[in-house]
Tab-separated table of C-alpha atoms in Angstrom:
chain	number	residue	atom	x	y	z
I	1	MET	CA	-67.110	40.822	-35.572
I	2	SER	CA	-65.311	41.623	-32.356
I	3	VAL	CA	-61.763	41.432	-33.738
I	4	GLN	CA	-59.853	41.935	-36.965
I	5	LEU	CA	-56.834	39.942	-38.068
I	6	VAL	CA	-53.542	41.802	-38.026
I	7	SER	CA	-50.335	40.847	-39.725
I	8	ASP	CA	-48.005	40.337	-36.778
I	9	THR	CA	-48.044	37.544	-34.229
I	10	ALA	CA	-47.980	38.771	-30.647
I	11	GLN	CA	-45.861	36.970	-28.066
I	12	ALA	CA	-48.031	38.248	-25.236
I	13	LEU	CA	-51.670	37.188	-24.998
I	14	LEU	CA	-52.718	40.840	-24.732
I	15	GLN	CA	-50.806	43.853	-26.066
I	16	ILE	CA	-51.806	47.419	-25.314
I	17	GLN	CA	-49.727	49.365	-27.814
I	18	ASN	CA	-49.169	53.099	-27.239
I	19	VAL	CA	-52.857	53.594	-26.408
I	20	SER	CA	-54.338	57.018	-25.768
I	21	LEU	CA	-58.015	57.155	-24.783
I	22	GLU	CA	-60.431	60.087	-24.768
I	23	TYR	CA	-63.989	60.773	-23.702
I	24	GLN	CA	-66.411	63.608	-24.374
I	25	THR	CA	-67.821	65.813	-21.598
I	26	ARG	CA	-70.401	68.561	-22.086
I	27	ASP	CA	-67.671	71.121	-22.638
I	28	ARG	CA	-64.634	69.375	-24.049
I	29	ILE	CA	-62.779	66.223	-24.981
I	30	VAL	CA	-60.823	64.788	-22.045
I	31	ARG	CA	-57.770	62.577	-22.495
I	32	ALA	CA	-58.003	59.623	-20.080
I	33	THR	CA	-54.705	57.857	-20.898
I	34	GLN	CA	-51.611	58.907	-22.787
I	35	GLY	CA	-49.456	56.482	-24.771
I	36	VAL	CA	-49.845	53.431	-22.513
I	37	SER	CA	-48.046	50.243	-23.611
I	38	ILE	CA	-48.516	46.986	-21.657
I	39	ASP	CA	-48.054	43.278	-22.372
I	40	VAL	CA	-50.112	40.684	-20.469
I	41	TYR	CA	-49.140	37.020	-20.695
I	42	GLU	CA	-51.139	33.800	-20.480
I	43	ALA	CA	-52.315	32.900	-16.940
I	44	GLU	CA	-50.967	36.172	-15.531
I	45	ARG	CA	-52.704	38.221	-12.835
I	46	TYR	CA	-52.070	41.736	-14.115
I	47	VAL	CA	-53.272	44.730	-12.098
I	48	LEU	CA	-53.873	48.294	-13.278
I	49	LEU	CA	-53.268	50.501	-10.246
I	50	GLY	CA	-53.622	54.237	-9.945
I	51	PRO	CA	-55.531	57.111	-8.350
I	52	SER	CA	-59.079	58.061	-9.315
I	53	GLY	CA	-59.183	59.678	-12.736
I	54	CYS	CA	-56.027	58.035	-14.095
I	55	GLY	CA	-57.971	56.180	-16.805
I	56	LYS	CA	-57.537	52.625	-15.527
I	57	SER	CA	-61.231	51.733	-15.832
I	58	THR	CA	-61.396	53.391	-19.256
I	59	LEU	CA	-58.403	51.308	-20.317
I	60	LEU	CA	-60.170	48.143	-19.123
I	61	LYS	CA	-63.261	49.132	-21.131
I	62	ALA	CA	-61.042	49.629	-24.183
I	63	VAL	CA	-59.664	46.091	-23.765
I	64	ALA	CA	-63.272	44.887	-23.474
I	65	GLY	CA	-64.012	46.632	-26.771
I	66	PHE	CA	-66.423	49.237	-25.376
I	67	VAL	CA	-64.104	52.205	-26.049
I	68	ALA	CA	-62.040	52.729	-29.204
I	69	PRO	CA	-58.520	54.129	-28.781
I	70	ALA	CA	-57.906	57.651	-30.037
I	71	GLN	CA	-54.336	56.499	-30.740
I	72	GLY	CA	-52.613	53.130	-30.702
I	73	ARG	CA	-54.238	49.724	-30.731
I	74	ILE	CA	-55.119	46.763	-28.527
I	75	VAL	CA	-54.187	43.275	-29.723
I	76	LEU	CA	-55.515	40.044	-28.222
I	77	GLN	CA	-53.895	36.800	-29.337
I	78	GLY	CA	-52.640	38.378	-32.567
I	79	GLN	CA	-55.946	40.048	-33.425
I	80	SER	CA	-56.763	43.734	-33.189
I	81	VAL	CA	-59.674	44.416	-30.828
I	82	SER	CA	-62.447	46.399	-32.508
I	83	GLY	CA	-65.473	45.624	-30.325
I	84	PRO	CA	-66.827	43.458	-27.514
I	85	GLY	CA	-66.580	39.685	-27.732
I	86	PRO	CA	-66.966	36.548	-25.609
I	87	ASP	CA	-63.174	36.197	-25.481
I	88	ARG	CA	-63.193	39.120	-22.980
I	89	VAL	CA	-65.699	39.077	-20.101
I	90	VAL	CA	-66.037	41.892	-17.563
I	91	VAL	CA	-66.982	41.687	-13.878
I	92	PHE	CA	-67.934	45.158	-12.655
I	93	GLN	CA	-68.012	46.696	-9.191
I	94	GLU	CA	-71.805	46.876	-8.960
I	95	PHE	CA	-73.643	44.025	-7.244
I	96	ASP	CA	-76.679	44.277	-9.533
I	97	GLN	CA	-75.118	42.579	-12.562
I	98	LEU	CA	-77.591	39.694	-12.406
I	99	ALA	CA	-81.066	39.409	-13.893
I	100	PRO	CA	-83.301	39.553	-10.794
I	101	TRP	CA	-86.003	37.344	-12.326
I	102	LYS	CA	-83.559	34.491	-13.020
I	103	THR	CA	-82.139	31.991	-10.552
I	104	VAL	CA	-78.396	31.781	-9.890
I	105	LEU	CA	-78.085	28.865	-12.306
I	106	ASP	CA	-80.187	30.562	-14.976
I	107	ASN	CA	-78.070	33.709	-14.752
I	108	VAL	CA	-74.988	31.685	-15.626
I	109	LEU	CA	-76.816	29.686	-18.296
I	110	PHE	CA	-78.157	32.846	-19.918
I	111	ALA	CA	-74.637	34.108	-20.654
I	112	LEU	CA	-73.698	30.787	-22.259
I	113	HIS	CA	-76.884	30.690	-24.329
I	114	ALA	CA	-76.901	34.354	-25.400
I	115	SER	CA	-73.283	34.236	-26.551
I	116	GLY	CA	-73.798	30.970	-28.412
I	117	THR	CA	-71.009	29.406	-26.349
I	118	LEU	CA	-72.920	26.306	-25.197
I	119	ARG	CA	-76.460	24.981	-24.976
I	120	GLY	CA	-78.342	22.086	-23.452
I	121	ALA	CA	-76.722	19.612	-21.086
I	122	ALA	CA	-73.203	20.852	-21.871
I	123	ALA	CA	-74.102	24.395	-20.808
I	124	ARG	CA	-75.743	23.188	-17.611
I	125	GLU	CA	-72.735	21.007	-16.754
I	126	ARG	CA	-70.317	23.890	-17.234
I	127	ALA	CA	-72.506	26.337	-15.262
I	128	LEU	CA	-72.765	23.921	-12.346
I	129	TYR	CA	-69.011	23.306	-12.462
I	130	TYR	CA	-68.134	26.976	-12.031
I	131	LEU	CA	-70.852	27.600	-9.446
I	132	ASP	CA	-69.283	24.779	-7.464
I	133	LYS	CA	-65.870	26.434	-7.891
I	134	VAL	CA	-67.177	29.640	-6.269
I	135	GLY	CA	-68.923	27.718	-3.482
I	136	LEU	CA	-72.514	28.259	-4.592
I	137	SER	CA	-73.657	24.727	-5.438
I	138	ALA	CA	-76.316	24.969	-2.713
I	139	PHE	CA	-77.723	28.205	-4.149
I	140	THR	CA	-78.380	27.331	-7.781
I	141	ALA	CA	-82.162	27.790	-7.352
I	142	ALA	CA	-81.854	31.018	-5.339
I	143	TYR	CA	-82.765	34.437	-6.739
I	144	PRO	CA	-80.379	37.425	-6.557
I	145	ASN	CA	-82.500	39.304	-4.011
I	146	THR	CA	-81.823	36.525	-1.480
I	147	LEU	CA	-78.028	36.761	-1.838
I	148	SER	CA	-75.470	38.937	-0.070
I	149	GLY	CA	-73.281	41.332	-2.043
I	150	GLY	CA	-70.343	38.936	-1.895
I	151	MET	CA	-72.465	36.049	-3.128
I	152	LYS	CA	-73.747	38.116	-6.051
I	153	GLN	CA	-70.160	38.863	-7.020
I	154	ARG	CA	-69.352	35.159	-6.835
I	155	VAL	CA	-72.223	34.456	-9.259
I	156	ALA	CA	-70.870	37.137	-11.593
I	157	ILE	CA	-67.397	35.568	-11.415
I	158	ALA	CA	-68.807	32.068	-12.052
I	159	ARG	CA	-70.764	33.398	-15.025
I	160	ALA	CA	-67.658	35.074	-16.423
I	161	LEU	CA	-65.447	31.993	-15.968
I	162	ALA	CA	-68.116	29.736	-17.492
I	163	MET	CA	-67.621	31.663	-20.729
I	164	GLN	CA	-63.970	30.527	-20.607
I	165	PRO	CA	-62.756	33.865	-21.958
I	166	ARG	CA	-59.220	34.405	-23.168
I	167	ILE	CA	-58.965	37.083	-20.477
I	168	LEU	CA	-61.118	37.924	-17.447
I	169	LEU	CA	-61.531	41.664	-16.870
I	170	MET	CA	-62.412	42.876	-13.355
I	171	ASP	CA	-63.160	46.547	-12.664
I	172	GLU	CA	-62.765	47.146	-8.896
I	173	PRO	CA	-65.041	44.164	-8.253
I	174	PHE	CA	-64.662	44.202	-4.452
I	175	ALA	CA	-64.557	47.952	-3.817
I	176	SER	CA	-68.122	48.154	-2.459
I	177	LEU	CA	-67.754	45.234	-0.057
I	178	ASP	CA	-67.010	45.525	3.655
I	179	ALA	CA	-63.418	44.768	4.690
I	180	LEU	CA	-64.024	41.174	5.841
I	181	THR	CA	-66.033	40.228	2.746
I	182	ARG	CA	-63.468	41.907	0.518
I	183	ARG	CA	-60.676	39.816	2.018
I	184	LYS	CA	-62.761	36.669	1.612
I	185	MET	CA	-63.400	37.494	-2.046
I	186	GLN	CA	-59.692	38.090	-2.623
I	187	GLU	CA	-58.976	34.678	-1.094
I	188	GLU	CA	-61.570	33.029	-3.312
I	189	LEU	CA	-60.310	34.768	-6.449
I	190	LEU	CA	-56.751	33.588	-5.782
I	191	ARG	CA	-57.952	30.061	-4.991
I	192	LEU	CA	-59.906	30.006	-8.258
I	193	TRP	CA	-56.865	31.215	-10.144
I	194	GLU	CA	-54.758	28.418	-8.651
I	195	GLU	CA	-57.320	25.880	-9.883
I	196	VAL	CA	-58.265	27.321	-13.282
I	197	ARG	CA	-55.203	29.493	-14.173
I	198	PHE	CA	-57.201	32.037	-16.153
I	199	THR	CA	-55.633	35.279	-17.385
I	200	LEU	CA	-56.739	38.234	-15.284
I	201	LEU	CA	-56.684	41.991	-15.894
I	202	PHE	CA	-57.756	43.614	-12.626
I	203	VAL	CA	-58.393	47.306	-11.874
I	204	THR	CA	-58.044	48.736	-8.366
I	205	HIS	CA	-57.102	51.972	-6.595
I	206	SER	CA	-55.961	50.034	-3.503
I	207	ILE	CA	-52.189	49.491	-3.242
I	208	GLU	CA	-52.694	46.654	-0.751
I	209	GLU	CA	-55.203	44.875	-2.990
I	210	ALA	CA	-52.881	45.235	-5.980
I	211	LEU	CA	-50.036	43.580	-4.069
I	212	VAL	CA	-52.305	40.747	-2.879
I	213	VAL	CA	-54.072	40.020	-6.177
I	214	GLY	CA	-51.430	40.816	-8.777
I	215	SER	CA	-48.433	38.926	-10.075
I	216	ARG	CA	-47.515	42.114	-11.951
I	217	ILE	CA	-48.732	45.657	-11.411
I	218	ALA	CA	-48.845	48.604	-13.812
I	219	LEU	CA	-48.657	51.937	-11.986
I	220	LEU	CA	-50.568	54.683	-13.798
I	221	SER	CA	-49.861	58.338	-13.082
I	222	PRO	CA	-52.596	60.833	-12.189
I	223	HIS	CA	-54.717	62.196	-15.038
I	224	PRO	CA	-54.048	61.592	-17.861
I	225	GLY	CA	-52.852	58.099	-17.082
I	226	ARG	CA	-49.323	57.287	-18.212
I	227	LEU	CA	-47.401	54.124	-17.384
I	228	ARG	CA	-45.091	55.182	-14.591
I	229	ALA	CA	-43.641	51.790	-13.643
I	230	GLU	CA	-44.256	48.055	-13.850
I	231	ILE	CA	-43.813	46.047	-10.658
I	232	ASN	CA	-43.274	42.324	-10.135
I	233	ALA	CA	-45.442	41.473	-7.089
I	234	ASP	CA	-45.252	37.677	-7.172
I	235	ALA	CA	-43.629	37.588	-3.737
I	236	PHE	CA	-46.732	38.874	-1.945
I	237	ASN	CA	-50.070	37.336	-0.965
I	238	LEU	CA	-52.734	37.630	1.715
I	239	GLN	CA	-50.496	35.973	4.285
I	240	SER	CA	-47.715	38.526	3.797
I	241	GLN	CA	-49.996	41.502	4.523
I	242	GLY	CA	-48.688	43.368	7.542
I	243	SER	CA	-45.134	42.096	7.136
I	244	PRO	CA	-42.312	44.662	6.975
I	245	ALA	CA	-41.575	43.738	3.343
I	246	PHE	CA	-45.229	44.200	2.360
I	247	GLN	CA	-45.438	47.575	4.084
I	248	GLN	CA	-42.189	48.719	2.493
I	249	ALA	CA	-43.485	47.685	-0.912
I	250	ALA	CA	-46.748	49.577	-0.361
I	251	GLN	CA	-44.837	52.710	0.676
I	252	ARG	CA	-42.560	52.458	-2.330
I	253	ILE	CA	-45.520	52.142	-4.711
I	254	HIS	CA	-47.166	55.141	-3.062
I	255	GLY	CA	-44.004	57.120	-3.728
I	256	LEU	CA	-43.876	56.047	-7.358
I	257	LEU	CA	-47.525	56.980	-7.857
I	258	PHE	CA	-47.699	60.304	-6.067
I	259	GLU	CA	-44.346	61.737	-5.107
I	260	GLN	CA	-42.595	62.008	-8.468
I	261	PRO	CA	-43.513	64.609	-11.089
I	262	ALA	CA	-45.684	62.964	-13.739
I	263	HIS	CA	-43.290	64.047	-16.507
I	264	SER	CA	-40.001	63.366	-14.695
I	265	THR	CA	-38.704	60.135	-16.244
I	266	PRO	CA	-39.751	57.432	-18.706
I	267	PRO	CA	-41.552	54.377	-17.246
I	268	GLN	CA	-39.200	52.225	-15.227
I	269	ALA	CA	-38.234	48.719	-16.205
I	270	GLU	CA	-40.016	45.924	-14.386
I	271	GLN	CA	-38.678	45.490	-10.876
I	272	ALA	CA	-39.257	43.131	-7.973
I	273	LEU	CA	-40.444	44.444	-4.624
I	274	ALA	CA	-39.347	41.422	-2.619
């Protein structure tokens, strides 16, 4: 089982409750996050933003069920997360997430079949639907080695959305792309969200990407990651990049992340940057 029933009913779709995460190195146990509490609501685009080593990717893996909290708990739709499950699907940064011996269509179908989500004509119909949504209807018979990096990521996104998870988890999915492809992928992700309205938990170390992709942003302090502030970024999008308000917001976030002592004040209340 991927989840266990808990007694309380959560208002938020996802609750990260006072979560501290640790991992083992050769020499010692390292604390990745310290007492992080976050609520993510249905159809929200929530971004975890912070410098390298702040534990944001580890926190995403904990939500996925790959890492157990050392303290606290993670609750999805009123159930305590205790392992991976098809209600949480991850899209990673690496391009090579696809089976190279399977076609684009078969890669999406495999996820549906292996998880027991759908089979037969229903699975094929859903796979084709989401491949069309990411603009790959003409490439269903193609193999991964014939696709660009951006196209491979689109297949991975289509495969994830075809599972119709309660929450889509994305771990710096565009970080390895060139600038033009990255912008295109951001556009496509936002267009998909407008059409499908899935719930998104997105990890990035780019302030600009966080402002473009996120409706809300959690700022995590340098190692170990603590919640420094929560920002309402609904006012920004790709078209507002370069505007004075966007640049001011980016500078303010930079200050919150790096220019205050990590132990100075409790996390700030949610605030708008418009």
